[in-house]
Amino acid sequence: MRVLITGGSGLIGRALTKRLVAHEHEVVILSRSPERVTGLPAGARAIGWDAATADGWAHEADGAGAIVNLAGANLGAGRWTEARKQVSLESRLRATQAVVEAITSADTPPPVLVQGSAVGRYGDSGDQVLTEDVTPAPSSDDFLALVVREWEAASAPVEAAGVRRVIARTGVVLDDDEGALPRLAMPVRFFVGGPVGGGKQWVPWIHRADEASALHFLIEHADASGAYNLAAPESATNAQLTRAVGRALGRPTVMPVPGFAIRLLLGEQAQVVLDSLRAVPARLTAAGWTPRFGDLDEAVRDLLG
Ligand SMILES: NC(=O)c1ccc[n+]([C@@H]2O[C@H](COP(=O)([O-])OP(=O)(O)OC[C@H]3O[C@@H](n4cnc5c(N)ncnc54)[C@H](OP(=O)(O)O)[C@@H]3O)[C@@H](O)[C@H]2O)c1
């Protein structure tokens, strides 16, 4: 089948592309700069879009097997100024409106939309185990939860067109090159690593290969709809994750970083590191999905070792 991935040039999109073409699917990546999307495997190609309308690419959606909607300005790219926060939200809403437009105007709409989302939707939750039936109750100043809520909601109109909608509430995707893991590993490499903000907060980690396999599973599983947590079955605390990185790199992790220092450094964005989200993939597990990397040490060693 043909699978369209908006924002498919990013960390998750590339892992998913690799997985889908290995399973003989055709992948079309929607990118604002398709000429810069290089090194794609055979079976994948990048096309241009403006990330705001269906102009010029809607024909690719017509008759496609699935659309995976991941596009949006990177929330880890720098301090959250008001301007950056606005771009984060608006880029996701505009891109999602374009996807909805392409789907609802297609003669043969794709049977499934996998809508990007994040476990941040639940809000900082301490030790509470977050299954999908927990009603999110983020605080009113939780920007991440607000973005995710609006992003999810923007995709709802496709259901009226009879399209199955899966909401992929993703945890922290571990990758060797981008995202949280290299940022965590850097101080550890230089012997100045340690737990952050007390280290007791839960991190719903997932290896990039399992993120791709879970998305693939949800595309193909015709019964899947609604919200799914994408995370390893056992979350780790920030201290456990830091220690796993230390073991993989053969370094000590005895230099704790206090929460106030992170807040000073990152401002509001510190919530990404300090919030506790013990999300588990209850619905994926019940549906029969199993991760390749359920063990944290094995996952981190695979990426950093
Ligand atoms: N990685 C994680 O741990 C994680 C966890 C939970 C949720 N998520 C969410 O899942 C999605 C995919 O994650 P990712 O890590 O693959 O993200 P990523 O590496 O930042 O890639 C997202 C892609 O979105 C496109 N994009 C960037 N700015 C944009 C803008 N202003 N308007 C429209 N498109 C824009 C870019 O593609 P082009 O430049 O080619 O257009 C980029 O490659 C993101 O929305 C992210 O917030 C990620």
CSV table of N, CA and C in Angstrom, one decimal, residues 174-292:
chain,number,residue,atom,x,y,z
A,174,LEU,N,13.8,7.1,21.7
A,174,LEU,CA,15.2,7.0,21.8
A,174,LEU,C,15.8,6.7,20.5
A,175,ASP,N,16.8,7.6,20.1
A,175,ASP,CA,17.5,7.5,18.8
A,175,ASP,C,19.0,7.9,19.1
A,176,ASP,N,19.9,7.4,18.3
A,176,ASP,CA,21.3,7.7,18.6
A,176,ASP,C,21.7,9.1,18.2
A,177,ASP,N,20.9,9.7,17.3
A,177,ASP,CA,21.4,10.9,16.6
A,177,ASP,C,20.6,12.1,17.0
A,178,GLU,N,19.3,12.0,17.3
A,178,GLU,CA,18.4,13.1,17.5
A,178,GLU,C,17.6,12.9,18.7
A,179,GLY,N,16.9,13.9,19.2
A,179,GLY,CA,16.0,13.8,20.3
A,179,GLY,C,16.6,13.8,21.7
A,180,ALA,N,16.0,13.1,22.6
A,180,ALA,CA,16.3,13.1,24.0
A,180,ALA,C,17.7,12.4,24.4
A,181,LEU,N,17.9,11.3,23.7
A,181,LEU,CA,19.0,10.4,24.1
A,181,LEU,C,20.4,11.1,23.9
A,182,PRO,N,20.7,11.7,22.8
A,182,PRO,CA,22.0,12.3,22.6
A,182,PRO,C,22.2,13.5,23.6
A,183,ARG,N,21.1,14.2,23.9
A,183,ARG,CA,21.2,15.3,24.9
A,183,ARG,C,21.5,14.8,26.3
A,184,LEU,N,20.9,13.6,26.6
A,184,LEU,CA,21.2,13.0,27.9
A,184,LEU,C,22.6,12.4,28.0
A,185,ALA,N,23.0,11.9,26.8
A,185,ALA,CA,24.3,11.2,26.8
A,185,ALA,C,25.5,12.1,26.8
A,186,MET,N,25.3,13.3,26.3
A,186,MET,CA,26.4,14.2,26.1
A,186,MET,C,27.2,14.5,27.4
A,187,PRO,N,26.5,15.0,28.5
A,187,PRO,CA,27.2,15.2,29.7
A,187,PRO,C,27.8,13.9,30.3
A,188,VAL,N,27.1,12.8,30.1
A,188,VAL,CA,27.6,11.5,30.6
A,188,VAL,C,28.9,11.2,30.0
A,189,ARG,N,29.0,11.4,28.7
A,189,ARG,CA,30.3,11.2,28.0
A,189,ARG,C,31.4,12.0,28.6
A,190,PHE,N,31.1,13.2,29.0
A,190,PHE,CA,32.1,14.1,29.6
A,190,PHE,C,32.2,14.0,31.1
A,191,PHE,N,31.7,12.9,31.7
A,191,PHE,CA,31.9,12.6,33.1
A,191,PHE,C,31.1,13.6,34.0
A,192,VAL,N,30.1,14.3,33.4
A,192,VAL,CA,29.4,15.2,34.3
A,192,VAL,C,27.9,14.9,34.2
A,193,GLY,N,27.6,13.6,34.0
A,193,GLY,CA,26.2,13.2,33.9
A,193,GLY,C,25.6,12.8,35.3
A,194,GLY,N,24.3,12.9,35.4
A,194,GLY,CA,23.6,12.5,36.6
A,194,GLY,C,22.1,12.7,36.5
A,195,PRO,N,21.4,12.2,37.5
A,195,PRO,CA,19.9,12.4,37.4
A,195,PRO,C,19.6,13.9,37.4
A,196,VAL,N,18.5,14.2,36.8
A,196,VAL,CA,18.0,15.6,36.7
A,196,VAL,C,16.8,15.8,37.5
A,197,GLY,N,16.8,16.9,38.2
A,197,GLY,CA,15.6,17.3,39.0
A,197,GLY,C,15.1,16.3,40.0
A,198,GLY,N,16.1,15.6,40.7
A,198,GLY,CA,15.8,14.5,41.6
A,198,GLY,C,15.7,13.1,41.0
A,199,GLY,N,15.5,13.1,39.7
A,199,GLY,CA,15.6,11.8,39.0
A,199,GLY,C,14.4,10.8,39.2
A,200,LYS,N,13.4,11.2,40.0
A,200,LYS,CA,12.3,10.3,40.3
A,200,LYS,C,11.2,10.3,39.3
A,201,GLN,N,11.2,11.4,38.4
A,201,GLN,CA,10.2,11.5,37.4
A,201,GLN,C,10.2,10.4,36.4
A,202,TRP,N,9.0,9.9,36.0
A,202,TRP,CA,9.0,8.8,35.0
A,202,TRP,C,9.1,9.3,33.6
A,203,VAL,N,9.9,8.5,32.8
A,203,VAL,CA,10.1,8.8,31.4
A,203,VAL,C,9.6,7.7,30.6
A,204,PRO,N,8.5,7.9,29.8
A,204,PRO,CA,7.9,6.9,29.0
A,204,PRO,C,8.7,6.6,27.7
A,205,TRP,N,9.9,6.0,27.8
A,205,TRP,CA,10.8,5.8,26.7
A,205,TRP,C,10.3,4.8,25.7
A,206,ILE,N,10.8,4.9,24.4
A,206,ILE,CA,10.5,3.9,23.4
A,206,ILE,C,11.7,3.9,22.4
A,207,HIS,N,12.2,2.8,22.1
A,207,HIS,CA,13.3,2.7,21.1
A,207,HIS,C,12.7,3.1,19.7
A,208,ARG,N,13.4,3.8,18.9
A,208,ARG,CA,12.9,4.2,17.6
A,208,ARG,C,12.3,3.1,16.7
A,209,ALA,N,13.0,1.9,16.8
A,209,ALA,CA,12.5,0.8,16.0
A,209,ALA,C,11.1,0.3,16.5
A,210,ASP,N,10.9,0.4,17.8
A,210,ASP,CA,9.6,0.0,18.3
A,210,ASP,C,8.5,1.1,18.1
A,211,GLU,N,8.9,2.3,18.1
A,211,GLU,CA,8.0,3.4,17.7
A,211,GLU,C,7.5,3.1,16.2
A,212,ALA,N,8.4,2.7,15.4
A,212,ALA,CA,8.1,2.4,14.0
A,212,ALA,C,7.2,1.2,13.9
A,213,SER,N,7.5,0.2,14.7
A,213,SER,CA,6.8,-1.1,14.6
A,213,SER,C,5.3,-0.9,15.2
A,214,ALA,N,5.2,0.0,16.2
A,214,ALA,CA,3.9,0.2,16.8
A,214,ALA,C,3.0,1.0,15.8
A,215,LEU,N,3.6,2.0,15.1
A,215,LEU,CA,2.9,2.8,14.1
A,215,LEU,C,2.4,1.8,13.0
A,216,HIS,N,3.3,1.0,12.5
A,216,HIS,CA,3.0,0.0,11.5
A,216,HIS,C,1.9,-0.9,11.9
A,217,PHE,N,2.0,-1.4,13.1
A,217,PHE,CA,0.9,-2.2,13.7
A,217,PHE,C,-0.4,-1.5,13.6
A,218,LEU,N,-0.4,-0.3,14.0
A,218,LEU,CA,-1.7,0.5,14.1
A,218,LEU,C,-2.3,0.8,12.7
A,219,ILE,N,-1.4,1.0,11.8
A,219,ILE,CA,-1.8,1.2,10.4
A,219,ILE,C,-2.6,-0.1,9.9
A,220,GLU,N,-1.9,-1.2,10.2
A,220,GLU,CA,-2.4,-2.5,9.6
A,220,GLU,C,-3.6,-3.1,10.4
A,221,HIS,N,-3.7,-2.8,11.6
A,221,HIS,CA,-4.7,-3.4,12.5
A,221,HIS,C,-6.0,-2.7,12.3
A,222,ALA,N,-6.9,-3.4,11.5
A,222,ALA,CA,-8.1,-2.7,11.1
A,222,ALA,C,-9.1,-2.4,12.2
A,223,ASP,N,-8.9,-3.0,13.4
A,223,ASP,CA,-9.7,-2.8,14.5
A,223,ASP,C,-9.2,-1.6,15.4
A,224,ALA,N,-8.0,-1.1,15.1
A,224,ALA,CA,-7.4,-0.1,16.0
A,224,ALA,C,-8.0,1.3,15.7
A,225,SER,N,-8.5,1.9,16.7
A,225,SER,CA,-9.0,3.3,16.6
A,225,SER,C,-8.9,4.0,17.9
A,226,GLY,N,-8.8,5.3,17.9
A,226,GLY,CA,-8.8,6.1,19.2
A,226,GLY,C,-7.3,6.2,19.7
A,227,ALA,N,-7.2,6.5,20.9
A,227,ALA,CA,-5.9,6.8,21.5
A,227,ALA,C,-5.1,5.6,21.9
A,228,TYR,N,-3.8,5.6,21.5
A,228,TYR,CA,-2.9,4.5,22.0
A,228,TYR,C,-1.6,5.2,22.5
A,229,ASN,N,-1.1,4.6,23.6
A,229,ASN,CA,0.2,5.1,24.2
A,229,ASN,C,1.3,4.3,23.5
A,230,LEU,N,2.3,5.0,22.9
A,230,LEU,CA,3.4,4.3,22.3
A,230,LEU,C,4.6,4.5,23.3
A,231,ALA,N,4.9,3.5,24.0
A,231,ALA,CA,6.0,3.5,25.0
A,231,ALA,C,6.4,2.1,25.3
A,232,ALA,N,7.6,1.9,25.9
A,232,ALA,CA,7.9,0.5,26.3
A,232,ALA,C,7.0,0.1,27.5
A,233,PRO,N,6.8,-1.2,27.7
A,233,PRO,CA,5.8,-1.6,28.7
A,233,PRO,C,6.3,-1.1,30.1
A,234,GLU,N,7.6,-0.9,30.3
A,234,GLU,CA,8.0,-0.5,31.7
A,234,GLU,C,8.7,0.9,31.5
A,235,SER,N,8.1,1.9,32.0
A,235,SER,CA,8.7,3.2,32.0
A,235,SER,C,9.9,3.1,32.9
A,236,ALA,N,10.9,4.1,32.8
A,236,ALA,CA,12.0,4.2,33.7
A,236,ALA,C,12.0,5.5,34.3
A,237,THR,N,12.6,5.6,35.5
A,237,THR,CA,12.7,7.0,36.0
A,237,THR,C,13.9,7.7,35.3
A,238,ASN,N,13.9,9.0,35.5
A,238,ASN,CA,15.0,9.7,34.9
A,238,ASN,C,16.4,9.2,35.4
A,239,ALA,N,16.4,8.8,36.7
A,239,ALA,CA,17.7,8.3,37.3
A,239,ALA,C,18.0,6.9,36.6
A,240,GLN,N,17.0,6.1,36.5
A,240,GLN,CA,17.3,4.8,35.8
A,240,GLN,C,17.7,4.9,34.4
A,241,LEU,N,17.1,5.9,33.7
A,241,LEU,CA,17.5,6.1,32.3
A,241,LEU,C,19.0,6.6,32.3
A,242,THR,N,19.3,7.6,33.1
A,242,THR,CA,20.6,8.1,33.2
A,242,THR,C,21.6,7.1,33.5
A,243,ARG,N,21.3,6.2,34.4
A,243,ARG,CA,22.3,5.1,34.8
A,243,ARG,C,22.5,4.1,33.6
A,244,ALA,N,21.4,3.9,32.9
A,244,ALA,CA,21.5,3.0,31.7
A,244,ALA,C,22.4,3.6,30.7
A,245,VAL,N,22.3,4.9,30.5
A,245,VAL,CA,23.2,5.6,29.6
A,245,VAL,C,24.7,5.5,30.1
A,246,GLY,N,24.9,5.7,31.4
A,246,GLY,CA,26.2,5.5,32.0
A,246,GLY,C,26.8,4.2,31.8
A,247,ARG,N,26.0,3.1,31.9
A,247,ARG,CA,26.4,1.7,31.8
A,247,ARG,C,26.8,1.5,30.3
A,248,ALA,N,26.0,2.0,29.4
A,248,ALA,CA,26.2,1.8,27.9
A,248,ALA,C,27.5,2.5,27.5
A,249,LEU,N,27.8,3.6,28.2
A,249,LEU,CA,29.0,4.4,27.8
A,249,LEU,C,30.2,4.1,28.7
A,250,GLY,N,30.0,3.3,29.7
A,250,GLY,CA,31.1,3.1,30.7
A,250,GLY,C,31.5,4.3,31.4
A,251,ARG,N,30.5,5.1,31.9
A,251,ARG,CA,30.8,6.3,32.6
A,251,ARG,C,30.0,6.4,33.9
A,252,PRO,N,30.5,7.1,34.9
A,252,PRO,CA,29.7,7.2,36.1
A,252,PRO,C,28.6,8.3,35.9
A,253,THR,N,27.5,8.2,36.7
A,253,THR,CA,26.5,9.2,36.6
A,253,THR,C,26.1,9.7,38.0
A,254,VAL,N,27.1,10.4,38.5
A,254,VAL,CA,27.0,10.8,39.9
A,254,VAL,C,26.9,12.3,40.1
A,255,MET,N,26.7,13.0,39.1
A,255,MET,CA,26.6,14.5,39.2
A,255,MET,C,25.2,14.9,39.0
A,256,PRO,N,24.3,15.0,40.0
A,256,PRO,CA,22.9,15.3,39.9
A,256,PRO,C,22.8,16.8,39.4
A,257,VAL,N,21.8,17.0,38.6
A,257,VAL,CA,21.5,18.4,38.2
A,257,VAL,C,20.1,18.8,38.8
A,258,PRO,N,20.1,19.8,39.7
A,258,PRO,CA,18.9,20.2,40.4
A,258,PRO,C,17.9,20.8,39.4
A,259,GLY,N,16.6,20.6,39.8
A,259,GLY,CA,15.5,21.1,39.0
A,259,GLY,C,15.6,22.6,38.7
A,260,PHE,N,16.0,23.3,39.7
A,260,PHE,CA,16.0,24.8,39.5
A,260,PHE,C,17.0,25.2,38.5
A,261,ALA,N,18.1,24.4,38.4
A,261,ALA,CA,19.2,24.8,37.4
A,261,ALA,C,18.6,24.5,36.0
A,262,ILE,N,17.8,23.4,35.8
A,262,ILE,CA,17.2,23.1,34.5
A,262,ILE,C,16.2,24.2,34.2
A,263,ARG,N,15.4,24.6,35.2
A,263,ARG,CA,14.4,25.7,35.0
A,263,ARG,C,15.1,27.0,34.5
A,264,LEU,N,16.2,27.3,35.2
A,264,LEU,CA,17.0,28.5,34.8
A,264,LEU,C,17.5,28.4,33.4
A,265,LEU,N,17.9,27.2,33.0
A,265,LEU,CA,18.5,27.0,31.7
A,265,LEU,C,17.5,27.0,30.6
A,266,LEU,N,16.4,26.3,30.9
A,266,LEU,CA,15.4,26.0,29.8
A,266,LEU,C,14.1,26.8,29.9
A,267,GLY,N,13.9,27.5,31.1
A,267,GLY,CA,12.6,28.2,31.3
A,267,GLY,C,11.5,27.2,31.3
A,268,GLU,N,10.4,27.6,30.6
A,268,GLU,CA,9.2,26.7,30.6
A,268,GLU,C,9.4,25.4,30.0
A,269,GLN,N,10.4,25.3,29.0
A,269,GLN,CA,10.7,24.1,28.3
A,269,GLN,C,11.2,23.0,29.3
A,270,ALA,N,11.6,23.4,30.5
A,270,ALA,CA,12.1,22.4,31.4
A,270,ALA,C,11.1,21.3,31.7
A,271,GLN,N,9.8,21.6,31.5
A,271,GLN,CA,8.7,20.6,31.7
A,271,GLN,C,9.0,19.3,31.0
A,272,VAL,N,9.6,19.4,29.8
A,272,VAL,CA,9.9,18.2,29.0
A,272,VAL,C,10.8,17.2,29.8
A,273,VAL,N,11.7,17.8,30.6
A,273,VAL,CA,12.6,17.0,31.4
A,273,VAL,C,12.1,16.6,32.8
A,274,LEU,N,11.3,17.5,33.3
A,274,LEU,CA,10.9,17.4,34.7
A,274,LEU,C,9.6,16.7,35.0
A,275,ASP,N,8.7,16.8,34.0
A,275,ASP,CA,7.4,16.2,34.1
A,275,ASP,C,7.5,14.7,34.3
A,276,SER,N,6.6,14.1,35.1
A,276,SER,CA,6.6,12.7,35.3
A,276,SER,C,5.4,12.0,34.6
A,277,LEU,N,5.7,11.2,33.6
A,277,LEU,CA,4.7,10.6,32.8
A,277,LEU,C,4.9,9.1,32.7
A,278,ARG,N,4.2,8.3,33.6
A,278,ARG,CA,4.4,6.9,33.6
A,278,ARG,C,3.4,6.2,32.7
A,279,ALA,N,3.5,6.5,31.4
A,279,ALA,CA,2.5,6.0,30.4
A,279,ALA,C,2.9,4.6,30.0
A,280,VAL,N,1.9,3.7,29.9
A,280,VAL,CA,2.2,2.3,29.4
A,280,VAL,C,1.3,2.0,28.2
A,281,PRO,N,1.8,1.1,27.4
A,281,PRO,CA,1.1,0.9,26.1
A,281,PRO,C,0.0,-0.2,26.3
A,282,ALA,N,-1.0,0.1,27.2
A,282,ALA,CA,-2.0,-0.9,27.6
A,282,ALA,C,-2.8,-1.4,26.4
A,283,ARG,N,-3.2,-0.5,25.5
A,283,ARG,CA,-4.1,-0.9,24.4
A,283,ARG,C,-3.3,-1.7,23.3
A,284,LEU,N,-2.1,-1.2,23.1
A,284,LEU,CA,-1.2,-1.9,22.1
A,284,LEU,C,-0.9,-3.3,22.6
A,285,THR,N,-0.6,-3.5,23.9
A,285,THR,CA,-0.3,-4.8,24.4
A,285,THR,C,-1.6,-5.7,24.3
A,286,ALA,N,-2.7,-5.1,24.7
A,286,ALA,CA,-3.9,-5.9,24.6
A,286,ALA,C,-4.2,-6.4,23.2
A,287,ALA,N,-3.8,-5.6,22.2
A,287,ALA,CA,-4.1,-5.9,20.8
A,287,ALA,C,-3.0,-6.9,20.3
A,288,GLY,N,-2.0,-7.2,21.0
A,288,GLY,CA,-1.0,-8.2,20.6
A,288,GLY,C,0.3,-7.6,20.1
A,289,TRP,N,0.5,-6.3,20.3
A,289,TRP,CA,1.8,-5.7,19.9
A,289,TRP,C,2.9,-6.0,20.9
A,290,THR,N,4.1,-6.5,20.5
A,290,THR,CA,5.1,-6.6,21.5
A,290,THR,C,6.4,-5.9,21.0
A,291,PRO,N,7.1,-5.2,21.9
A,291,PRO,CA,8.2,-4.4,21.5
A,291,PRO,C,9.5,-5.3,21.3
A,292,ARG,N,10.4,-4.9,20.4
A,292,ARG,CA,11.6,-5.7,20.3
A,292,ARG,C,12.5,-5.3,21.5
